[in-house]
């Protein structure tokens, strides 16, 4: 979805390096999510944010941190990258107006390789 | 705990034939179910969702899904497959216990041959 953008699209880094993945959205949504995708495992939630002051851990938050700089921006950081963080990372957004039944819209993904 | 399962890693269909991608779920309470599609080098695109009401849900690109409560299934269907439908398909269920996150199945690779 062009309304949700992620940068970079591809990144190769070395073990121990700090990297940041960025997500921006123009949909005006309050909720933002970071997932990672691994083959055969589907997508798993890393962190989520309901607004700028509300950030929560997902099911696999260890080794990651996030920052919600504005309603439209949600960044994911790997403080010290390790090879098993090699994955495809997706940002997603959703609105709150459907009584909790809203659809999540995904960015194009960032493919990360940690050597 | 909420979960979904996609029992087939891959589905192969000839163009023009009907296709079915299977999904079963396990939830406490009412299920809110979704189908997403991922084309190569693209993000996930929303296809359709079931919340309540009619058991047959129609979505994008001619896809539909049938909700079956007794069989706890939410299979994705299309009457006539296209080569361009070849992609990775994910079933997901909404987990209200953790920020409304989506719990995804492992994905099913659909291959449509001419």
Short mmCIF file of C-alpha atoms in Angstrom, two decimals:
data_model
loop_
_atom_site.label_atom_id
_atom_site.label_comp_id
_atom_site.label_asym_id
_atom_site.label_seq_id
_atom_site.Cartn_x
_atom_site.Cartn_y
_atom_site.Cartn_z
CA UNK A 1 0.00 0.00 0.00
CA UNK A 2 1.61 3.27 -1.12
CA UNK A 3 0.23 5.07 1.94
CA UNK A 4 2.61 3.10 4.17
CA UNK A 5 6.27 3.40 3.27
CA UNK A 6 9.32 1.74 4.71
CA UNK A 7 12.98 2.63 4.42
CA UNK A 8 15.30 1.10 3.57
CA UNK A 9 13.78 -1.62 1.41
CA UNK A 10 16.88 -3.77 1.69
CA UNK A 11 19.72 -3.69 4.19
CA UNK A 12 22.80 -5.78 4.79
CA UNK A 13 24.60 -5.28 8.08
CA UNK A 14 27.11 -7.01 10.29
CA UNK A 15 26.68 -8.65 13.66
CA UNK A 16 26.84 -6.12 16.47
CA UNK A 17 25.87 -3.10 14.39
CA UNK A 18 22.99 -0.84 15.33
CA UNK A 19 20.44 -0.24 12.63
CA UNK A 20 17.15 1.54 12.32
CA UNK A 21 14.20 0.70 10.10
CA UNK A 22 11.74 3.48 9.45
CA UNK A 23 8.06 3.50 8.70
CA UNK A 24 5.90 6.42 7.62
CA UNK A 25 2.22 6.56 6.85
CA UNK A 26 -0.10 9.10 5.30
CA UNK A 27 -3.31 7.32 6.22
CA UNK A 28 -3.81 9.33 9.39
CA UNK A 29 -4.05 6.18 11.46
CA UNK A 30 -3.32 6.15 15.17
CA UNK A 31 -2.20 2.55 15.48
CA UNK A 32 1.09 1.26 14.11
CA UNK A 33 2.71 -2.15 14.28
CA UNK A 34 6.03 -3.83 13.52
CA UNK A 35 6.04 -7.48 12.42
CA UNK A 36 8.74 -9.78 11.20
CA UNK A 37 8.22 -12.51 8.66
CA UNK A 38 10.21 -15.73 8.63
CA UNK A 39 9.66 -18.57 6.17
CA UNK A 40 7.16 -21.09 7.48
CA UNK A 41 6.28 -18.97 10.51
CA UNK A 42 4.02 -16.32 9.07
CA UNK A 43 4.26 -12.87 10.64
CA UNK A 44 4.96 -12.25 14.30
CA UNK A 45 4.38 -9.03 16.22
CA UNK A 46 7.43 -7.18 17.58
CA UNK A 47 5.97 -3.92 18.93
CA UNK A 48 2.82 -1.90 18.58
CA UNK A 49 1.76 1.63 19.33
CA UNK A 50 -1.72 3.05 19.79
CA UNK A 51 -0.54 6.64 19.77
CA UNK A 52 2.62 8.66 20.28
CA UNK A 53 2.65 8.06 24.04
CA UNK A 54 1.52 4.45 24.00
CA UNK A 55 4.06 1.78 23.01
CA UNK A 56 3.76 -1.88 23.83
CA UNK A 57 5.80 -5.02 23.42
CA UNK A 58 4.61 -7.76 21.14
CA UNK A 59 5.40 -11.43 21.29
CA UNK A 60 9.04 -11.19 20.15
CA UNK A 61 10.34 -7.82 21.36
CA UNK A 62 13.70 -8.98 22.76
CA UNK A 63 16.60 -7.40 20.90
CA UNK A 64 14.42 -4.64 19.44
CA UNK A 65 13.34 -1.17 20.45
CA UNK A 66 10.96 1.32 18.86
CA UNK A 67 10.29 5.02 18.72
CA UNK A 68 7.04 6.74 17.80
CA UNK A 69 8.31 10.14 16.73
CA UNK A 70 4.93 11.35 15.49
CA UNK A 71 1.57 9.95 14.59
CA UNK A 72 2.90 9.22 11.13
CA UNK A 73 6.29 7.74 12.03
CA UNK A 74 7.25 4.56 13.82
CA UNK A 75 10.86 3.36 13.83
CA UNK A 76 12.26 -0.02 14.73
CA UNK A 77 15.84 -0.33 16.02
CA UNK A 78 18.11 -3.28 16.42
CA UNK A 79 20.60 -2.16 19.04
CA UNK A 80 23.11 -4.89 18.29
CA UNK A 81 22.11 -6.95 15.30
CA UNK A 82 22.54 -10.71 15.32
CA UNK A 83 22.17 -13.19 12.44
CA UNK A 84 18.86 -14.65 13.64
CA UNK A 85 17.33 -11.22 13.15
CA UNK A 86 17.68 -11.77 9.44
CA UNK A 87 14.11 -11.52 8.23
CA UNK A 88 11.56 -9.50 6.32
CA UNK A 89 10.16 -6.70 8.45
CA UNK A 90 6.75 -5.17 7.94
CA UNK A 91 5.19 -2.06 9.32
CA UNK A 92 1.40 -1.88 9.50
CA UNK A 93 -1.18 0.73 10.45
CA UNK A 94 -4.81 0.67 11.43
CA UNK A 95 -7.53 3.03 12.42
CA UNK A 96 -9.63 2.81 15.57
CA UNK A 97 -12.98 3.75 14.18
CA UNK A 98 -14.40 0.32 13.61
CA UNK A 99 -14.84 -0.76 17.18
CA UNK A 100 -11.65 -2.74 17.24
CA UNK A 101 -12.39 -4.55 14.03
CA UNK A 102 -10.28 -2.40 11.79
CA UNK A 103 -8.17 -3.64 8.93
CA UNK A 104 -4.40 -3.40 9.12
CA UNK A 105 -2.58 -1.98 6.12
CA UNK A 106 0.97 -3.06 5.47
CA UNK A 107 4.03 -1.39 4.05
CA UNK A 108 6.17 -3.03 1.34
CA UNK A 109 8.62 -4.53 3.81
CA UNK A 110 12.32 -4.21 4.61
CA UNK A 111 14.51 -7.18 3.85
CA UNK A 112 17.31 -7.35 6.43
CA UNK A 113 20.35 -9.57 6.26
CA UNK A 114 22.66 -9.75 9.28
CA UNK A 115 26.02 -11.29 8.52
CA UNK B 1 -4.81 -18.71 22.93
CA UNK B 2 -5.91 -17.66 19.48
CA UNK B 3 -4.34 -19.45 16.56
CA UNK B 4 -4.80 -20.17 12.89
CA UNK B 5 -3.47 -23.00 10.80
CA UNK B 6 -2.98 -23.30 7.09
CA UNK B 7 -2.54 -27.02 6.50
CA UNK B 8 -1.08 -26.72 3.01
CA UNK B 9 2.29 -25.14 2.34
CA UNK B 10 1.57 -25.10 -1.38
CA UNK B 11 -1.46 -25.35 -3.62
CA UNK B 12 -1.18 -25.96 -7.36
CA UNK B 13 -4.07 -25.15 -9.66
CA UNK B 14 -4.53 -24.96 -13.41
CA UNK B 15 -5.67 -21.64 -14.80
CA UNK B 16 -9.44 -21.49 -15.12
CA UNK B 17 -10.03 -24.08 -12.42
CA UNK B 18 -11.53 -23.22 -9.04
CA UNK B 19 -9.10 -22.75 -6.19
CA UNK B 20 -9.35 -23.22 -2.45
CA UNK B 21 -6.79 -22.20 0.16
CA UNK B 22 -7.59 -23.69 3.52
CA UNK B 23 -7.55 -22.09 6.95
CA UNK B 24 -8.72 -23.34 10.31
CA UNK B 25 -8.83 -21.33 13.48
CA UNK B 26 -8.95 -21.71 17.23
CA UNK B 27 -10.30 -18.81 19.27
CA UNK B 28 -12.11 -18.09 22.47
CA UNK B 29 -15.13 -16.01 21.70
CA UNK B 30 -16.18 -14.69 18.33
CA UNK B 31 -13.54 -14.95 15.61
CA UNK B 32 -12.53 -12.00 13.50
CA UNK B 33 -10.78 -13.48 10.50
CA UNK B 34 -8.77 -12.01 7.67
CA UNK B 35 -7.10 -13.03 4.43
CA UNK B 36 -4.07 -11.25 3.08
CA UNK B 37 -2.07 -11.85 -0.09
CA UNK B 38 1.62 -11.20 -0.64
CA UNK B 39 2.92 -10.88 -4.16
CA UNK B 40 6.66 -11.29 -4.76
CA UNK B 41 8.67 -8.37 -3.36
CA UNK B 42 5.50 -6.67 -2.17
CA UNK B 43 3.87 -6.07 1.17
CA UNK B 44 0.74 -7.78 2.36
CA UNK B 45 -2.47 -6.69 0.74
CA UNK B 46 -5.82 -7.04 2.44
CA UNK B 47 -8.27 -9.31 0.61
CA UNK B 48 -11.26 -9.70 2.89
CA UNK B 49 -12.43 -10.14 6.45
CA UNK B 50 -15.18 -11.83 8.40
CA UNK B 51 -16.66 -10.16 11.45
CA UNK B 52 -20.25 -11.27 11.64
CA UNK B 53 -23.23 -11.85 9.43
CA UNK B 54 -23.23 -13.68 6.12
CA UNK B 55 -20.94 -16.69 6.15
CA UNK B 56 -19.81 -16.01 2.60
CA UNK B 57 -17.57 -12.97 2.44
CA UNK B 58 -16.62 -11.37 -0.85
CA UNK B 59 -13.34 -9.57 -1.26
CA UNK B 60 -10.90 -8.12 -3.73
CA UNK B 61 -9.83 -9.60 -7.07
CA UNK B 62 -12.79 -12.00 -7.22
CA UNK B 63 -11.89 -13.86 -4.05
CA UNK B 64 -14.36 -14.97 -1.46
CA UNK B 65 -14.16 -16.88 1.79
CA UNK B 66 -16.58 -19.14 3.55
CA UNK B 67 -16.85 -19.02 7.31
CA UNK B 68 -17.89 -22.33 8.87
CA UNK B 69 -18.34 -22.17 12.60
CA UNK B 70 -18.93 -25.88 13.14
CA UNK B 71 -15.73 -26.77 11.31
CA UNK B 72 -13.83 -23.71 12.60
CA UNK B 73 -12.72 -22.98 9.09
CA UNK B 74 -12.38 -19.91 6.89
CA UNK B 75 -11.33 -21.18 3.47
CA UNK B 76 -10.43 -18.80 0.68
CA UNK B 77 -11.96 -19.53 -2.70
CA UNK B 78 -12.10 -18.31 -6.26
CA UNK B 79 -14.26 -19.83 -9.00
CA UNK B 80 -11.70 -19.46 -11.78
CA UNK B 81 -8.00 -19.07 -11.04
CA UNK B 82 -5.69 -16.73 -12.95
CA UNK B 83 -1.94 -17.05 -13.39
CA UNK B 84 -1.68 -13.63 -11.76
CA UNK B 85 -3.23 -15.06 -8.58
CA UNK B 86 0.04 -16.87 -7.92
CA UNK B 87 1.26 -15.52 -4.59
CA UNK B 88 1.62 -16.26 -0.90
CA UNK B 89 -1.66 -16.21 1.03
CA UNK B 90 -2.03 -15.64 4.75
CA UNK B 91 -4.98 -16.28 6.99
CA UNK B 92 -5.09 -14.28 10.22
CA UNK B 93 -7.24 -13.91 13.31
CA UNK B 94 -7.57 -10.86 15.47
CA UNK B 95 -6.22 -11.17 19.03
CA UNK B 96 -7.95 -8.65 21.24
CA UNK B 97 -5.67 -9.53 24.12
CA UNK B 98 -2.59 -7.89 22.69
CA UNK B 99 -3.36 -4.59 21.10
CA UNK B 100 -5.50 -6.09 18.46
CA UNK B 101 -2.60 -7.75 16.80
CA UNK B 102 -3.15 -10.18 13.98
CA UNK B 103 -2.09 -13.77 14.51
CA UNK B 104 -1.04 -15.18 11.16
CA UNK B 105 -0.95 -18.65 9.75
CA UNK B 106 2.29 -19.82 8.20
CA UNK B 107 1.15 -18.99 4.71
CA UNK B 108 0.19 -21.00 1.65
CA UNK B 109 1.99 -20.61 -1.66
CA UNK B 110 -0.51 -20.65 -4.50
CA UNK B 111 0.80 -21.54 -7.93
CA UNK B 112 -1.51 -21.20 -10.92
CA UNK B 113 -0.19 -22.76 -14.13
CA UNK B 114 -1.38 -21.83 -17.62
#
